[in-house]
XYZ file of C-alpha atoms in Angstrom:
442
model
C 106.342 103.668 113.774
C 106.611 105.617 117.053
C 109.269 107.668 118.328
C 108.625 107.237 122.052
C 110.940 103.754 122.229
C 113.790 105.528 121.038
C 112.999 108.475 123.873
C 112.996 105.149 126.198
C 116.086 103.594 125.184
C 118.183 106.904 126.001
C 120.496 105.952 128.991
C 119.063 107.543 131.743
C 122.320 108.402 133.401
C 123.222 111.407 131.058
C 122.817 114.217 133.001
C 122.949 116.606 129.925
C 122.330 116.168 126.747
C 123.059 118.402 123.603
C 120.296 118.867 120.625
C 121.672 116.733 118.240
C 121.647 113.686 120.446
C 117.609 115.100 121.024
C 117.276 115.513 117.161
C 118.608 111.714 116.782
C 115.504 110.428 118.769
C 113.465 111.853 116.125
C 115.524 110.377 112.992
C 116.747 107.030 113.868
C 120.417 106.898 114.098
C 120.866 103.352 112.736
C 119.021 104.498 109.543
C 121.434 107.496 109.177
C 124.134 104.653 109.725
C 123.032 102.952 106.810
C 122.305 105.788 104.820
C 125.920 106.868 105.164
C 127.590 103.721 104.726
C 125.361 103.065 101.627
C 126.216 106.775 100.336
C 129.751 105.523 100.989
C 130.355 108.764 103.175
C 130.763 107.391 106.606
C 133.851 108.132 108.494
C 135.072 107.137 112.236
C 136.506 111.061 111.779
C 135.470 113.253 114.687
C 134.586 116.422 113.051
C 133.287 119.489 114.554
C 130.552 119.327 112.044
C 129.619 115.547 111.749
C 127.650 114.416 109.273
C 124.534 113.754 111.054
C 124.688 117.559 111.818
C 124.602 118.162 107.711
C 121.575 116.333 107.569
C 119.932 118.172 109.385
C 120.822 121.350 107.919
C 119.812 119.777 104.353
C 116.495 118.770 106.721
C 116.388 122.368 108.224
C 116.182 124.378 104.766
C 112.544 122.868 104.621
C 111.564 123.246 108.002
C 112.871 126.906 108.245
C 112.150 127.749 104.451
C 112.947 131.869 105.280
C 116.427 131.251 106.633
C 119.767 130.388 105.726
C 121.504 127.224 106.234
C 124.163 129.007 108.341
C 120.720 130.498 110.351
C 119.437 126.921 110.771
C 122.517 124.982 111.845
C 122.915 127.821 114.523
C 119.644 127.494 115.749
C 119.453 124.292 116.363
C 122.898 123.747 118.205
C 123.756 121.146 116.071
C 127.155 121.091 116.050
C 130.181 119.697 118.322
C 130.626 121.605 121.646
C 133.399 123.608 121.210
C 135.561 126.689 121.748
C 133.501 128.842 119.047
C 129.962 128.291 119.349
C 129.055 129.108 115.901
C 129.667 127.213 112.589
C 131.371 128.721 109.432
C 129.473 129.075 106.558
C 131.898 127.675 104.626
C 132.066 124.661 107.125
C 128.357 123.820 105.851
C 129.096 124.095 102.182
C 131.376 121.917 102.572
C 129.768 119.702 104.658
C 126.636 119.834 102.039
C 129.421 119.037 99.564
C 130.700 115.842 101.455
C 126.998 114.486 102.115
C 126.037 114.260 98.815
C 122.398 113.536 97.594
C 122.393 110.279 97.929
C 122.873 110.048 101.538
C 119.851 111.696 102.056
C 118.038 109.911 99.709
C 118.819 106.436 100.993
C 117.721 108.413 104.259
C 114.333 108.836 103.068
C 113.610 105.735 101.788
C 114.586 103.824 104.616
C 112.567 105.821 106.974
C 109.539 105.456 104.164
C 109.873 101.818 104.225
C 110.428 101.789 107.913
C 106.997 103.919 108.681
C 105.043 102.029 106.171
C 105.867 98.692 107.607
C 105.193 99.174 111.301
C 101.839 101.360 110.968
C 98.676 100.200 110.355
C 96.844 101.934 107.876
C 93.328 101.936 106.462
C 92.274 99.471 103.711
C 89.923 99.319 100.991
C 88.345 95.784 100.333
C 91.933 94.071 101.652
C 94.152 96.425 99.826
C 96.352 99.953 100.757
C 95.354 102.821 98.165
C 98.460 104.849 97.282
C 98.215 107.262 94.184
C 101.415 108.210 91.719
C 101.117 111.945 90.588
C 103.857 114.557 88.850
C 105.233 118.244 89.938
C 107.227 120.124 89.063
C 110.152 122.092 90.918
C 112.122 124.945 89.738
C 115.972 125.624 90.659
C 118.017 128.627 90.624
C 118.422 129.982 86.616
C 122.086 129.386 86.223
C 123.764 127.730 83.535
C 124.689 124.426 84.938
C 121.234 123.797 85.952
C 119.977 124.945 82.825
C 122.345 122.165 81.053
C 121.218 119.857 83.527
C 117.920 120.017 84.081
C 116.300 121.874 80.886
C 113.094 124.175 80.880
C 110.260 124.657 79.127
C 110.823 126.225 75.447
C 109.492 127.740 72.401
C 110.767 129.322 69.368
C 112.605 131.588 70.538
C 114.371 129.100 72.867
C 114.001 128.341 76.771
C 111.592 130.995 77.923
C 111.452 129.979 82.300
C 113.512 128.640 84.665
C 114.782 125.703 84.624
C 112.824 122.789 85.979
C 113.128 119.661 87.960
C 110.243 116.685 87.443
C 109.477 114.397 90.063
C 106.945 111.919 90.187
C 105.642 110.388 93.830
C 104.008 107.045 95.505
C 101.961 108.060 98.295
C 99.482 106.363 100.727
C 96.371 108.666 100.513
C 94.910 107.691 103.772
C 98.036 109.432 105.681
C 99.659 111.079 102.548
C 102.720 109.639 103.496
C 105.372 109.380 100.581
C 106.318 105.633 99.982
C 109.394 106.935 97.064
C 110.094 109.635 94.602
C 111.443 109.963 91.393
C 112.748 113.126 89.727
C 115.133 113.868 87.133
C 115.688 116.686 84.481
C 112.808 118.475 82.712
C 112.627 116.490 79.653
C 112.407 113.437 80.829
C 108.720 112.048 80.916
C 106.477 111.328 84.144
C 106.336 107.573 82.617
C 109.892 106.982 82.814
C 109.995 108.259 86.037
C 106.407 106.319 87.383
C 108.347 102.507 86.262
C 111.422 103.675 88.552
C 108.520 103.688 91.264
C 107.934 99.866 90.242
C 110.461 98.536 93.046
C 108.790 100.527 95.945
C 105.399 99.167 94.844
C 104.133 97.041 98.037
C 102.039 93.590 98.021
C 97.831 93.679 98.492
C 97.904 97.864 97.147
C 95.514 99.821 94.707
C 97.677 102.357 92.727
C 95.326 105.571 91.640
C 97.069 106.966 88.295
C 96.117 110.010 86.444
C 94.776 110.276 82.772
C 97.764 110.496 81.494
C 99.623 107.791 82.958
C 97.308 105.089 80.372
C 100.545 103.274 79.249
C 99.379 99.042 78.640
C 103.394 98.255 79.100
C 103.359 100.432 82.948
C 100.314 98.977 83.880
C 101.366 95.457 82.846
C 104.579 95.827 84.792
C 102.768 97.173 87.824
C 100.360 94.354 88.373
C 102.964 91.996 88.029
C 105.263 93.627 90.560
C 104.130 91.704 93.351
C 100.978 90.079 95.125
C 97.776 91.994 94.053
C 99.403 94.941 93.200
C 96.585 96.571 91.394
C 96.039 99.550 89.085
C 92.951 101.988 88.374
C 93.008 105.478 86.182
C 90.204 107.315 84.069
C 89.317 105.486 80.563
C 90.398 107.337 77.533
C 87.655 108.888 75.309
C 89.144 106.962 72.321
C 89.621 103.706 74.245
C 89.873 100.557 71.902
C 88.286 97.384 73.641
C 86.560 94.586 73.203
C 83.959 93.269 76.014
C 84.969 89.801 77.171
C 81.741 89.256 79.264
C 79.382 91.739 80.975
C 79.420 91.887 84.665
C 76.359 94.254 84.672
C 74.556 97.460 82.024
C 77.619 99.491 83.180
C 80.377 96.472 84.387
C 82.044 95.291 81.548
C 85.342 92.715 81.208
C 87.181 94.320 78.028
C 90.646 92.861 75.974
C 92.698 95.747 75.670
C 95.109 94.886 72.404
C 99.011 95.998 72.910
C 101.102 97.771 69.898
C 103.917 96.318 68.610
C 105.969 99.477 69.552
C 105.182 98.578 73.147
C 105.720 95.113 73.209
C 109.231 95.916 71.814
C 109.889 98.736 74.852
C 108.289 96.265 77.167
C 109.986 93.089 78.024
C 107.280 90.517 78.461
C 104.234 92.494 77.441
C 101.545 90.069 76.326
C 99.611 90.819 73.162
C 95.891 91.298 74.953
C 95.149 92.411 78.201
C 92.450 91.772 80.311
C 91.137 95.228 82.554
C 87.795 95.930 83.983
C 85.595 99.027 82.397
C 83.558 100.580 84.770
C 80.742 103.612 83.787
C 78.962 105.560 86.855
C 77.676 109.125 87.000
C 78.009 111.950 89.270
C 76.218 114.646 89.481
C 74.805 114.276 85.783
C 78.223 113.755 84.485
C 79.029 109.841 83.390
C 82.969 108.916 83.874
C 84.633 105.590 83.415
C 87.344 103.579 84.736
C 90.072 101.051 83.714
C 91.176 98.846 86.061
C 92.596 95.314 86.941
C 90.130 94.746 89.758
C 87.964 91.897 87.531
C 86.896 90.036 90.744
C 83.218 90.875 90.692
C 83.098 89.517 94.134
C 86.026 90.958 96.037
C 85.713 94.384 94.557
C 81.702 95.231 93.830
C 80.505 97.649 91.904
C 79.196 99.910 94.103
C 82.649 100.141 95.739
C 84.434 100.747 92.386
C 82.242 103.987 91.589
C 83.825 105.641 94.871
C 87.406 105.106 95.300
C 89.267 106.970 92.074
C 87.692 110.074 94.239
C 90.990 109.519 96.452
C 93.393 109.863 93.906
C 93.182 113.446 94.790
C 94.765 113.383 98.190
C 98.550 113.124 96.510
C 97.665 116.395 94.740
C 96.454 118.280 98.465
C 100.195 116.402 99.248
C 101.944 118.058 97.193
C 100.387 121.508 98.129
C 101.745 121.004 101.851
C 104.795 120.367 100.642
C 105.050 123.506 98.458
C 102.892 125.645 99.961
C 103.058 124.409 103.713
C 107.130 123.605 104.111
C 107.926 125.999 100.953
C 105.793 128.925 101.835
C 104.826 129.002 98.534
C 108.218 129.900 97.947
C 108.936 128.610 94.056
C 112.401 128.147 93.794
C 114.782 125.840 95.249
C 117.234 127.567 97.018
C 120.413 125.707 95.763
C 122.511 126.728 93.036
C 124.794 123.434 91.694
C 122.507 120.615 90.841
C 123.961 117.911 93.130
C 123.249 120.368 95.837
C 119.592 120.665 94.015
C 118.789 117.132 94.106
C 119.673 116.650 98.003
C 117.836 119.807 98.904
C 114.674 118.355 96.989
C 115.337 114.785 98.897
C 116.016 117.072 102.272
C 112.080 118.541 101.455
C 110.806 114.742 101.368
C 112.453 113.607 104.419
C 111.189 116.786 106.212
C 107.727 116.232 105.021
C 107.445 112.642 105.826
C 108.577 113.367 109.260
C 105.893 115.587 110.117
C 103.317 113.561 108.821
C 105.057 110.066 110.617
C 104.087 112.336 113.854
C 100.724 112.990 112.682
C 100.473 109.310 112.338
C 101.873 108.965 115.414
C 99.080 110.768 117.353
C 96.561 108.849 115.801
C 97.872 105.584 116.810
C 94.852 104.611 118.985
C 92.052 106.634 117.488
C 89.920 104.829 114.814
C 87.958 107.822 114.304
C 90.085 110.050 112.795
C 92.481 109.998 110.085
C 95.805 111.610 109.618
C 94.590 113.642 106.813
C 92.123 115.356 108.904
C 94.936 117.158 111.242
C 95.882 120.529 109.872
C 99.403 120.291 108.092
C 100.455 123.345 108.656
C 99.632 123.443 112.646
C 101.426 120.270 112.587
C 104.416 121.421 111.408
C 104.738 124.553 113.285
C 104.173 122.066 116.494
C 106.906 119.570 115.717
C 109.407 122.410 114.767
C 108.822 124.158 118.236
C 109.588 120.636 119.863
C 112.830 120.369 117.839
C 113.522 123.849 119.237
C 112.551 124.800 122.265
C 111.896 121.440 124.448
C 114.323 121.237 127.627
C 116.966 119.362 126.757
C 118.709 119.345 129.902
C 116.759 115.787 131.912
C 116.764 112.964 129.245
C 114.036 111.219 130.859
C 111.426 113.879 130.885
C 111.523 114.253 126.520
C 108.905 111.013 126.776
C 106.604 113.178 128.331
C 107.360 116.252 126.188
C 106.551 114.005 122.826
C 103.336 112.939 124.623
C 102.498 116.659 125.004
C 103.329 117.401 121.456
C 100.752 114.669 120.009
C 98.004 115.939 122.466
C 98.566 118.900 121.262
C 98.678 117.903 117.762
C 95.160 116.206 118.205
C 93.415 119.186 118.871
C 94.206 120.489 115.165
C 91.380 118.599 113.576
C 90.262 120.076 110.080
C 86.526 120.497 109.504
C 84.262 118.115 107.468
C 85.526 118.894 103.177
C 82.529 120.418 101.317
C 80.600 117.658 99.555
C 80.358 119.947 96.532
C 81.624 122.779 94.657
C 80.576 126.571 95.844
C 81.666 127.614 91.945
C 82.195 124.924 89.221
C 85.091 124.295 87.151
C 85.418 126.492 83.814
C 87.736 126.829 80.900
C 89.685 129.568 81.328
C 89.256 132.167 78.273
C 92.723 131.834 76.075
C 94.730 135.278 75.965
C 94.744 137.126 72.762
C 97.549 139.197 71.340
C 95.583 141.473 69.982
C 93.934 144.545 72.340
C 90.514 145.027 72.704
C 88.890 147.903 70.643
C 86.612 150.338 72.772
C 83.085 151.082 71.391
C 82.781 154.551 70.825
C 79.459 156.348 71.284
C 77.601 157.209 67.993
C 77.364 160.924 67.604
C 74.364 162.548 66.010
């Protein structure tokens, strides 16, 4: 999806402009329409903050992580000319209040849909790879997030802050987020992985993780749509039965379903039919489940390489904390409706920096969006949300054509094939202090 129609489709008879109608060429205005009207929020009310202003405040407290929302809505202007310049503070908790979260989370998803539709992406053997991964989040320690979100306890009761789980789709080829799920701390990163089944798209490979091995998910995922396949690490303690043998290491195994799941799962067969694959790396011999069991369309030799990208949503997730967030840990809202569209502000954000990285890649085969430097990228687009000239509509073409040459130039270097140091278990604590040798006298 590019921006630059929507720079071309400005009337070119404004003499000035002001920097929300700029920041609207960025987020499309008929998606912030829809949002609102779906939100039920929209009103023909002139205000001298207007909604589209509050969103991007909410979109703001990402993309200037070390100020506050009064800071942001200052800096970028994006309020109603008027006899006092600045906005209230208490103007923007209000308007935060009348947004709502689910404004900006209809937001979000129709910009997700929007980007993944009109951009061509790269395919393995005829399908998109996307990956579904968990993190965590924690909000302000207060007690109505602590009754509505939970946090991890022990015997003594809730010993951190409390928590927020989400659980992501994401195309790993430009790590941009197709949907989100979160909800409170207790609830399970399955639950939230089958709310993902409605944004699963037709001709994709979903990457899971270990832990994700659920016969009723997987079931419900291949039969979302067209080829909507599914591949994750076998269990050690994986119960099968080989149908046929494709090859010493290729195998066509019945998986048998539990009663318990075939009562939770509406439809779930008795026996399923997945593909075991076995491959080593390095010395070390893994295995695969999947539902790729065309020998022809999906070889062997490309099977051994592809779970490898599963790891891109995890390098996702640290540009979103550690690149938007500054490492910064906790959310910065305090009431949990506020918590849940500051978490769906931090999507939107994200996914609009990397829909520019896209962008800037549009005609170069060569190079991936994953290889740009996040972090560059970001600083980039929030200087053009800043400081372009605002005052000649017709030159901010040009400007967004400067802003992905620039971009371009942030290529990352080639990723290590292998480790420098190898994984080890960490050594487990012990309560008990260590006792110094002392020296034998004589």
């Amino acid at each position: 999806m590019s921006f630059i129609p929507a720079f071309e489709d400005m009337p070119s008879f404004l003499d000035d402009i002001n920097t929300l109608d700029k920041l609207k060429t960025i987020l499309d205005p008929d998606i912030l329409e829809q949002a609102f009207e779906y939100a039920g929020v929209a009103t023909v009310r002139r205000r001298r903050l207007p909604l589209e202003a509050v969103m991007w405040s909410v979109i703001g407290m990402s993309l200037f992580r070390n100020e506050t929302v009064w800071d942001i809505a200052n800096r970028l202007d994006i309020s109603l000319p008027g006899k006092n310049k600045l906005v209230a503070p208490s103007a923007l908790v209000q308007g935060r209040q009348r947004l709502g979260f689910e404004a900006v989370q209809q937001t979000f998803q129709l910009l997700a849909n929007k980007a993944f539709s009109t951009q061509a992406f790269e395919h393995w053997c005829g399908l998109n790879l996307l990956a579904v991964d968990g993190v965590s989040f924690r909000t302000q320690d207060n007690e109505e997030n602590r009754a509505e979100f939970g946090s991890d306890s022990n015997q003594f009761g809730e010993v951190s802050y409390p928590q927020i789980r989400m659980c992501s789709l994401m195309e790993v080829s430009s790590h941009l987020l197709l949907d989100s799920s979160f909800d409170a701390r207790r609830v399970g990163e399955m639950t939230l992985a089958q709310r993902l089944l409605p944004s699963v798209p037709d001709d994709s490979l979903t990457l899971f993780d270990r832990g994700y091995y659920s016969l009723g998910l997987l079931h419900e995922w291949q039969n979302q749509g067209s080829n909507t396949h599914w591949m994750l690490p076998a269990r050690k303690d994986l119960q099968y039965q080989i149908q046929s043998k494709l090859s010493e290491n290729d195998h066509i195994v019945t998986l048998s379903t539990s009663p318990q799941a075939r009562n939770k799962f509406e439809g779930l067969p008795g026996k399923l039919t997945a593909r075991l694959t076995t491959y080593q790396v390095g010395g070390k011999r893994y295995r695969v489940l999947s539902s790729l069991i065309d020998p022809i369309r999906f070889p062997y030799d490309e099977l051994t390489e592809v779970y490898t990208q599963r790891w891109e949503i995890e390098l996702g997730f640290r540009e979103m904390k550690q690149g938007l967030h500054q490492s910064k840990h906790i959310l910065r809202s305090k009431k949990p409706d506020m918590v849940r569209q500051e978490l769906w502000g931090l999507l939107l954000a994200y996914n609009l920096i990397r829909i520019v990285m896209i962008d800037a890649l549009k005609d170069n085969e060569s190079i991936t969006p994953i290889q740009l430097s996040f972090s560059q990228s970001m600083r980039q687009v929030v200087a053009f949300l800043m400081f372009t000239p605002i005052h000649s509509p017709s030159q901010l073409p040009n400007h967004y054509e400067e802003l992905l040459t620039t971009l371009r130039l942030f290529v990352l270097p080639q990723k290590a094939p292998d480790r420098a140091y190898p994984r080890v278990v960490r050594r487990k604590p012990t309560k008990y202090p260590h006792k110094r040798k002392m020296p034998i006298s004589s």
